[in-house]
């Protein structure tokens, strides 16, 4: 048996499951593992230099025959990264934040599809008017940066109700087969999974960060604007850590007055210094006080207990989802 929804045909993917684009965790091995498992793998290009971003795309395409997407955050000028991605043959462009209107025709003319992550039904309506093909409704349980303060459960049906025939995909708080079926029941055509996939063998993040995720409870994250990224009003969800605790104990002071401001807490292998309050997450090869860095994770961390391969995660989620679905028939008479 399989779970097949309209987004599977639209994007030519086996399962209605998208890997959440995750800036600091975007590597060819990780993205291609998702694509090879039958989900949508997406490279988050952030503000990467153009040629570095092009190489990431080429290296990822060399590892999979399946479609992959590119994620562009519209807080920053993305014209050149978009043009380059289309040039490299990417047919799925996934925007976050901002207004995708100026880019939709260009992507459609290139034979591509446009996805947009939003956080309210008002934003969803605007995206549909702009011609977006798939809406991602991101609840504030989500890990990483969040565009809204509404939880997935009320957000998703509210968005489904205003977008007409445009498929909606649910993001935030989903980590297993139960979550997948719950999202479908609320009208979604699929799900986005971020935090759960960080706890995979293929995610090139530091082992300490993976351990923190699998040992976290659902109460261990916090919605905050603590880590500096140069993106005004961009709130995020991270695990509570020592940097957060000290800042909260100091009365949550504004930048400039935060405890340990500008202290160097970690380093990249090339010696590059990472100050406390940097937006960077602990990469696989970093050294230092990594626990004090930005440990992005959603409330779904409380549902993640084991580090597995991406293909095992997909097998588990999809087979559990099918069992949940057949179990539920017992409620019908
Ligand atoms: C480490 C991390 C980095 C993220 N970076 C991005 C990003 O660059 N672009 C984006 O659209 N979303 C980003 N997100 C949000 C995810 O794409 C997705 O909405 C979220 O992970 C879904 O919630 P979940 O973590 O509960 O699965 C990030 C999330 C995490 C955990």
CSV table of C-alpha atoms and ligand atoms in Angstrom, one decimal:
chain,number,residue,atom,x,y,z
A,1,UNK,CA,0.0,0.0,0.0
A,2,UNK,CA,1.0,3.5,-0.6
A,3,UNK,CA,0.0,7.0,0.5
A,4,UNK,CA,-0.6,9.1,-2.6
A,5,UNK,CA,-1.8,12.7,-2.6
A,6,UNK,CA,-1.9,15.4,-5.3
A,7,UNK,CA,1.6,16.7,-4.4
A,8,UNK,CA,3.1,13.3,-5.3
A,9,UNK,CA,2.0,13.8,-8.9
A,10,UNK,CA,2.7,17.5,-8.9
A,11,UNK,CA,6.3,17.1,-7.8
A,12,UNK,CA,6.9,13.5,-9.0
A,13,UNK,CA,7.8,12.2,-5.5
A,14,UNK,CA,6.8,8.8,-4.0
A,15,UNK,CA,5.7,10.0,-0.5
A,16,UNK,CA,3.9,13.2,0.5
A,17,UNK,CA,6.7,14.1,2.8
A,18,UNK,CA,9.0,17.2,2.4
A,19,UNK,CA,12.3,17.6,4.3
A,20,UNK,CA,12.1,21.0,5.9
A,21,UNK,CA,14.8,23.2,4.3
A,22,UNK,CA,17.4,23.8,7.0
A,23,UNK,CA,20.0,26.4,6.4
A,24,UNK,CA,22.9,25.0,8.4
A,25,UNK,CA,22.1,21.4,7.6
A,26,UNK,CA,22.0,21.6,3.8
A,27,UNK,CA,24.5,19.1,2.4
A,28,UNK,CA,24.3,17.0,-0.8
A,29,UNK,CA,24.4,13.7,1.2
A,30,UNK,CA,21.5,14.7,3.4
A,31,UNK,CA,19.3,16.1,0.7
A,32,UNK,CA,19.9,13.3,-1.8
A,33,UNK,CA,19.2,10.7,1.0
A,34,UNK,CA,15.7,12.3,1.4
A,35,UNK,CA,15.2,12.3,-2.4
A,36,UNK,CA,16.3,8.7,-2.7
A,37,UNK,CA,13.9,7.7,0.1
A,38,UNK,CA,11.0,9.1,-2.0
A,39,UNK,CA,10.5,12.4,-0.3
A,40,UNK,CA,11.2,16.0,-1.4
A,41,UNK,CA,14.7,17.0,-0.5
A,42,UNK,CA,15.5,20.7,-0.6
A,43,UNK,CA,18.7,22.7,-0.4
A,44,UNK,CA,18.4,25.8,1.7
A,45,UNK,CA,20.6,28.3,0.0
A,46,UNK,CA,20.3,31.1,2.6
A,47,UNK,CA,22.8,33.8,1.7
A,48,UNK,CA,25.4,31.5,0.3
A,49,UNK,CA,27.8,32.9,-2.4
A,50,UNK,CA,26.5,32.1,-5.8
A,51,UNK,CA,29.2,29.7,-7.0
A,52,UNK,CA,29.2,27.8,-3.6
A,53,UNK,CA,25.4,27.4,-4.0
A,54,UNK,CA,25.8,26.2,-7.6
A,55,UNK,CA,28.3,23.6,-6.5
A,56,UNK,CA,25.9,22.4,-3.8
A,57,UNK,CA,23.2,21.9,-6.4
A,58,UNK,CA,25.5,20.1,-8.9
A,59,UNK,CA,26.9,17.8,-6.1
A,60,UNK,CA,23.4,16.9,-4.9
A,61,UNK,CA,22.1,16.2,-8.4
A,62,UNK,CA,25.0,13.8,-8.9
A,63,UNK,CA,23.7,11.7,-6.0
A,64,UNK,CA,20.1,11.3,-7.0
A,65,UNK,CA,17.9,10.9,-10.1
A,66,UNK,CA,14.9,12.2,-8.2
A,67,UNK,CA,13.7,15.8,-8.1
A,68,UNK,CA,15.1,18.1,-5.5
A,69,UNK,CA,14.1,21.7,-4.5
A,70,UNK,CA,15.9,24.9,-3.7
A,71,UNK,CA,14.8,27.1,-0.7
A,72,UNK,CA,15.2,30.8,-0.9
A,73,UNK,CA,14.4,33.1,2.0
A,74,UNK,CA,12.9,36.3,0.6
A,75,UNK,CA,14.3,38.5,3.4
A,76,UNK,CA,17.4,38.7,1.2
A,77,UNK,CA,17.8,39.5,-2.5
A,78,UNK,CA,17.5,36.1,-4.2
A,79,UNK,CA,17.4,37.1,-7.9
A,80,UNK,CA,20.8,35.7,-8.8
A,81,UNK,CA,20.4,32.5,-6.7
A,82,UNK,CA,17.0,31.9,-8.4
A,83,UNK,CA,18.4,32.4,-11.9
A,84,UNK,CA,21.3,30.1,-11.2
A,85,UNK,CA,19.0,27.4,-9.7
A,86,UNK,CA,16.8,27.4,-12.8
A,87,UNK,CA,19.9,27.4,-15.0
A,88,UNK,CA,21.0,24.2,-13.2
A,89,UNK,CA,17.7,22.6,-13.9
A,90,UNK,CA,16.0,22.9,-10.6
A,91,UNK,CA,12.2,22.8,-11.1
A,92,UNK,CA,11.0,23.2,-7.5
A,93,UNK,CA,11.6,26.6,-5.9
A,94,UNK,CA,10.5,26.9,-2.2
A,95,UNK,CA,10.3,30.4,-0.8
A,96,UNK,CA,10.1,31.4,2.8
A,97,UNK,CA,9.1,34.8,4.1
A,98,UNK,CA,8.3,37.8,1.9
A,99,UNK,CA,6.4,38.1,-1.3
A,100,UNK,CA,7.0,35.6,-4.1
A,101,UNK,CA,4.9,37.5,-6.7
A,102,UNK,CA,7.8,38.9,-8.7
A,103,UNK,CA,9.3,35.4,-9.3
A,104,UNK,CA,6.3,33.2,-10.0
A,105,UNK,CA,6.1,33.8,-13.8
A,106,UNK,CA,9.8,33.3,-14.3
A,107,UNK,CA,9.6,29.9,-12.5
A,108,UNK,CA,6.5,28.8,-14.3
A,109,UNK,CA,8.0,29.8,-17.7
A,110,UNK,CA,11.0,27.6,-16.8
A,111,UNK,CA,8.6,24.7,-16.2
A,112,UNK,CA,9.0,24.9,-12.5
A,113,UNK,CA,6.7,24.8,-9.4
A,114,UNK,CA,6.6,27.3,-6.6
A,115,UNK,CA,6.2,26.5,-2.9
A,116,UNK,CA,5.7,29.2,-0.3
A,117,UNK,CA,5.9,28.8,3.5
A,118,UNK,CA,3.5,31.0,5.4
A,119,UNK,CA,2.2,31.4,8.9
A,120,UNK,CA,-1.4,32.7,8.6
A,121,UNK,CA,-4.4,32.3,6.4
A,122,UNK,CA,-4.0,36.0,5.3
A,123,UNK,CA,-0.6,35.3,4.0
A,124,UNK,CA,-1.8,32.1,2.3
A,125,UNK,CA,-4.5,34.0,0.4
A,126,UNK,CA,-1.8,36.4,-0.9
A,127,UNK,CA,0.4,33.5,-2.0
A,128,UNK,CA,-2.4,31.9,-3.9
A,129,UNK,CA,-3.2,35.2,-5.6
A,130,UNK,CA,0.5,35.4,-6.5
A,131,UNK,CA,0.1,32.0,-8.3
A,132,UNK,CA,2.0,29.8,-5.9
A,133,UNK,CA,1.5,26.0,-6.6
A,134,UNK,CA,1.8,24.6,-3.1
A,135,UNK,CA,1.4,26.4,0.3
A,136,UNK,CA,3.3,25.2,3.4
A,137,UNK,CA,1.4,26.2,6.5
A,138,UNK,CA,4.1,26.4,9.2
A,139,UNK,CA,2.9,26.3,12.8
A,140,UNK,CA,4.9,27.9,15.6
A,141,UNK,CA,5.8,24.5,17.1
A,142,UNK,CA,8.3,24.3,14.2
A,143,UNK,CA,12.1,24.3,14.7
A,144,UNK,CA,14.2,27.1,13.2
A,145,UNK,CA,12.8,30.4,12.0
A,146,UNK,CA,9.0,30.8,12.2
A,147,UNK,CA,6.7,33.2,10.4
A,148,UNK,CA,3.8,33.4,12.7
A,149,UNK,CA,2.6,32.6,16.2
A,150,UNK,CA,-0.2,30.1,15.4
A,151,UNK,CA,0.1,26.4,16.2
A,152,UNK,CA,-0.3,23.8,13.4
A,153,UNK,CA,-3.6,22.4,14.6
A,154,UNK,CA,-5.6,25.6,14.2
A,155,UNK,CA,-3.4,27.0,11.4
A,156,UNK,CA,-3.7,24.2,8.9
A,157,UNK,CA,-7.5,23.9,8.5
A,158,UNK,CA,-7.8,27.7,8.5
A,159,UNK,CA,-5.3,27.8,5.6
A,160,UNK,CA,-7.0,24.9,3.8
A,161,UNK,CA,-10.3,26.8,4.0
A,162,UNK,CA,-9.0,29.8,2.1
A,163,UNK,CA,-6.8,28.4,-0.6
A,164,UNK,CA,-9.3,26.7,-2.9
A,165,UNK,CA,-7.7,23.9,-4.9
A,166,UNK,CA,-4.1,24.7,-4.0
A,167,UNK,CA,-2.5,21.9,-2.0
A,168,UNK,CA,-1.4,22.7,1.5
A,169,UNK,CA,1.4,20.9,3.3
A,170,UNK,CA,1.7,21.0,7.1
A,171,UNK,CA,4.9,22.0,8.9
A,172,UNK,CA,5.7,22.1,12.6
A,173,UNK,CA,5.3,19.5,15.3
A,174,UNK,CA,5.2,16.5,13.0
A,175,UNK,CA,7.7,13.7,13.4
A,176,UNK,CA,5.9,10.4,12.9
A,177,UNK,CA,3.1,8.4,11.1
A,178,UNK,CA,0.5,9.7,13.6
A,179,UNK,CA,1.3,13.3,12.7
A,180,UNK,CA,1.2,12.5,9.0
A,181,UNK,CA,-2.3,11.1,9.2
A,182,UNK,CA,-3.5,13.9,11.5
A,183,UNK,CA,-2.3,16.4,9.0
A,184,UNK,CA,-4.1,14.6,6.1
A,185,UNK,CA,-7.2,14.5,8.3
A,186,UNK,CA,-7.0,18.3,8.7
A,187,UNK,CA,-7.0,18.7,4.9
A,188,UNK,CA,-3.2,18.7,4.2
A,189,UNK,CA,-1.8,17.0,1.1
A,190,UNK,CA,1.4,16.2,2.9
A,191,UNK,CA,3.9,17.1,5.7
A,192,UNK,CA,7.2,18.8,6.3
A,193,UNK,CA,9.6,17.2,8.7
A,194,UNK,CA,12.6,19.2,9.9
A,195,UNK,CA,13.7,18.3,13.5
A,196,UNK,CA,13.2,14.6,13.1
A,197,UNK,CA,15.5,14.5,10.1
A,198,UNK,CA,18.3,16.3,12.1
A,199,UNK,CA,18.4,13.1,14.2
A,200,UNK,CA,19.6,11.0,11.2
A,201,UNK,CA,22.9,9.5,10.3
A,202,UNK,CA,23.1,11.6,7.1
A,203,UNK,CA,22.6,15.0,8.8
A,204,UNK,CA,26.0,16.6,8.9
A,205,UNK,CA,25.5,18.4,12.3
A,206,UNK,CA,27.5,17.8,15.4
A,207,UNK,CA,26.8,14.5,17.3
A,208,UNK,CA,26.2,16.5,20.5
A,209,UNK,CA,23.4,18.4,18.7
A,210,UNK,CA,21.7,15.1,17.6
A,211,UNK,CA,22.0,13.8,21.2
A,212,UNK,CA,20.4,17.0,22.5
A,213,UNK,CA,17.5,16.5,20.1
A,214,UNK,CA,16.8,12.9,21.0
A,215,UNK,CA,17.0,13.5,24.7
A,216,UNK,CA,14.8,16.6,24.6
A,217,UNK,CA,11.2,16.6,25.8
A,218,UNK,CA,8.4,18.6,24.1
A,219,UNK,CA,8.8,21.3,26.8
A,220,UNK,CA,12.5,21.9,26.2
A,221,UNK,CA,12.3,24.4,23.3
A,222,UNK,CA,11.8,28.1,23.4
A,223,UNK,CA,10.4,30.7,20.9
A,224,UNK,CA,12.9,33.5,20.9
A,225,UNK,CA,14.8,36.2,19.0
A,226,UNK,CA,18.1,35.5,20.8
A,227,UNK,CA,20.5,34.5,18.0
A,228,UNK,CA,21.7,37.1,15.6
A,229,UNK,CA,21.0,36.6,11.9
A,230,UNK,CA,20.5,40.1,10.5
A,231,UNK,CA,16.9,39.3,9.7
A,232,UNK,CA,14.6,41.8,11.6
A,233,UNK,CA,11.6,40.3,13.4
A,234,UNK,CA,12.7,36.7,12.6
A,235,UNK,CA,11.7,34.7,15.7
A,236,UNK,CA,12.9,31.2,16.0
A,237,UNK,CA,12.6,28.0,18.0
A,238,UNK,CA,15.6,26.5,19.7
A,239,UNK,CA,16.4,24.1,22.5
A,240,UNK,CA,16.8,25.9,25.8
A,241,UNK,CA,20.6,25.9,26.5
A,242,UNK,CA,23.1,27.7,28.7
A,243,UNK,CA,23.2,30.8,26.5
A,244,UNK,CA,19.4,31.1,26.8
A,245,UNK,CA,19.4,30.3,30.5
A,246,UNK,CA,22.0,33.0,31.4
A,247,UNK,CA,20.2,35.6,29.2
A,248,UNK,CA,16.8,34.8,30.7
A,249,UNK,CA,18.3,35.0,34.3
A,250,UNK,CA,19.8,38.4,33.4
A,251,UNK,CA,16.3,39.6,32.6
A,252,UNK,CA,16.3,39.0,28.8
A,253,UNK,CA,18.4,42.2,28.0
A,254,UNK,CA,18.5,43.7,24.5
A,255,UNK,CA,21.5,43.1,22.2
A,256,UNK,CA,24.5,45.1,23.4
A,257,UNK,CA,23.8,44.2,27.0
A,258,UNK,CA,23.5,40.4,26.9
A,259,UNK,CA,25.7,38.2,29.1
A,260,UNK,CA,28.9,37.1,27.4
A,261,UNK,CA,28.2,39.2,24.3
A,262,UNK,CA,31.0,38.8,21.7
A,263,UNK,CA,32.7,36.0,23.7
A,264,UNK,CA,34.1,33.4,21.3
A,265,UNK,CA,32.6,30.1,22.1
A,266,UNK,CA,33.4,27.9,19.2
A,267,UNK,CA,35.6,27.6,16.1
A,268,UNK,CA,35.3,26.1,12.6
A,269,UNK,CA,38.2,23.8,11.5
A,270,UNK,CA,39.6,26.7,9.4
A,271,UNK,CA,39.9,28.7,12.7
A,272,UNK,CA,36.9,31.0,12.0
A,273,UNK,CA,35.6,32.2,15.3
A,274,UNK,CA,31.9,31.9,16.4
A,275,UNK,CA,30.7,34.4,18.9
A,276,UNK,CA,28.0,33.7,21.5
A,277,UNK,CA,24.6,34.6,20.0
A,278,UNK,CA,25.7,33.7,16.5
A,279,UNK,CA,22.9,32.3,14.3
A,280,UNK,CA,25.2,29.3,13.4
A,281,UNK,CA,24.3,25.8,14.5
A,282,UNK,CA,26.9,23.3,15.6
A,283,UNK,CA,28.2,21.8,12.4
A,284,UNK,CA,29.8,18.3,12.4
A,285,UNK,CA,33.4,19.6,12.5
A,286,UNK,CA,33.1,22.5,14.9
A,287,UNK,CA,34.9,22.6,18.2
A,288,UNK,CA,34.2,24.5,21.4
A,289,UNK,CA,31.3,25.2,23.8
A,290,UNK,CA,28.9,23.8,21.2
A,291,UNK,CA,26.0,23.4,23.7
A,292,UNK,CA,25.9,27.2,24.0
A,293,UNK,CA,25.3,27.7,20.2
A,294,UNK,CA,21.9,28.0,18.5
A,295,UNK,CA,20.3,24.5,18.8
A,296,UNK,CA,17.4,24.9,16.4
A,297,UNK,CA,14.6,22.4,17.1
A,298,UNK,CA,10.9,22.2,17.2
A,299,UNK,CA,8.6,20.9,19.9
A,300,UNK,CA,8.5,17.7,17.8
A,301,UNK,CA,12.0,17.0,19.4
A,302,UNK,CA,10.0,15.4,22.2
A,303,UNK,CA,8.9,12.7,19.7
A,304,UNK,CA,12.4,11.9,18.5
A,305,UNK,CA,14.1,9.2,20.5
A,306,UNK,CA,16.7,7.6,18.2
A,307,UNK,CA,19.2,8.4,15.5
A,308,UNK,CA,18.4,6.4,12.3
A,309,UNK,CA,19.1,6.5,8.6
A,310,UNK,CA,16.8,8.6,6.5
A,311,UNK,CA,15.5,5.6,4.7
A,312,UNK,CA,14.6,3.9,8.0
A,313,UNK,CA,12.9,7.1,9.1
A,314,UNK,CA,10.8,7.2,5.9
A,315,UNK,CA,10.0,3.5,6.3
A,316,UNK,CA,8.9,3.9,9.8
A,317,UNK,CA,6.8,7.0,9.2
A,318,UNK,CA,5.0,5.7,6.2
A,319,UNK,CA,4.3,2.2,7.6
A,320,UNK,CA,3.1,3.7,10.9
A,321,UNK,CA,0.9,6.1,9.0
A,322,UNK,CA,-0.7,3.2,7.1
A,323,UNK,CA,-1.3,1.3,10.3
A,324,UNK,CA,-2.9,4.4,12.0
A,325,UNK,CA,-5.2,4.8,9.0
A,326,UNK,CA,-6.4,1.2,9.2
A,327,UNK,CA,-6.7,1.3,13.0
A,328,UNK,CA,-9.0,4.3,12.7
A,329,UNK,CA,-11.5,2.4,10.7
A,330,UNK,CA,-12.5,0.7,14.0
A,331,UNK,CA,-14.2,4.0,15.0
A,332,UNK,CA,-16.6,3.7,12.0
A,333,UNK,CA,-19.7,1.6,12.2
B,1,LIG,C1,18.0,23.8,11.9
B,1,LIG,C2,16.8,24.4,11.2
B,1,LIG,C3,17.1,25.3,10.1
B,1,LIG,C4,16.0,25.8,9.4
B,1,LIG,N1,16.3,26.6,8.3
B,1,LIG,C5,15.3,27.0,7.4
B,1,LIG,C6,15.6,27.7,6.2
B,1,LIG,O1,16.8,28.0,5.9
B,1,LIG,N2,14.6,27.9,5.4
B,1,LIG,C7,13.3,27.6,5.7
B,1,LIG,O2,12.4,27.8,4.8
B,1,LIG,N3,13.0,27.0,6.8
B,1,LIG,C8,13.9,26.6,7.7
B,1,LIG,N4,13.6,25.9,8.9
B,1,LIG,C9,12.2,25.5,9.1
B,1,LIG,C10,11.9,24.1,8.5
B,1,LIG,O3,12.0,24.2,7.1
B,1,LIG,C11,10.6,23.6,8.9
B,1,LIG,O4,9.5,24.6,8.7
B,1,LIG,C12,10.5,23.1,10.4
B,1,LIG,O5,11.7,22.4,10.7
B,1,LIG,C13,9.3,22.2,10.6
B,1,LIG,O6,9.1,21.9,11.9
B,1,LIG,P1,9.7,20.6,12.7
B,1,LIG,O7,11.1,21.1,13.0
B,1,LIG,O8,8.8,20.5,13.9
B,1,LIG,O9,9.6,19.4,11.8
B,1,LIG,C14,14.7,25.4,9.7
B,1,LIG,C15,14.4,24.5,10.7
B,1,LIG,C16,15.5,24.0,11.5
B,1,LIG,C17,15.2,23.0,12.6
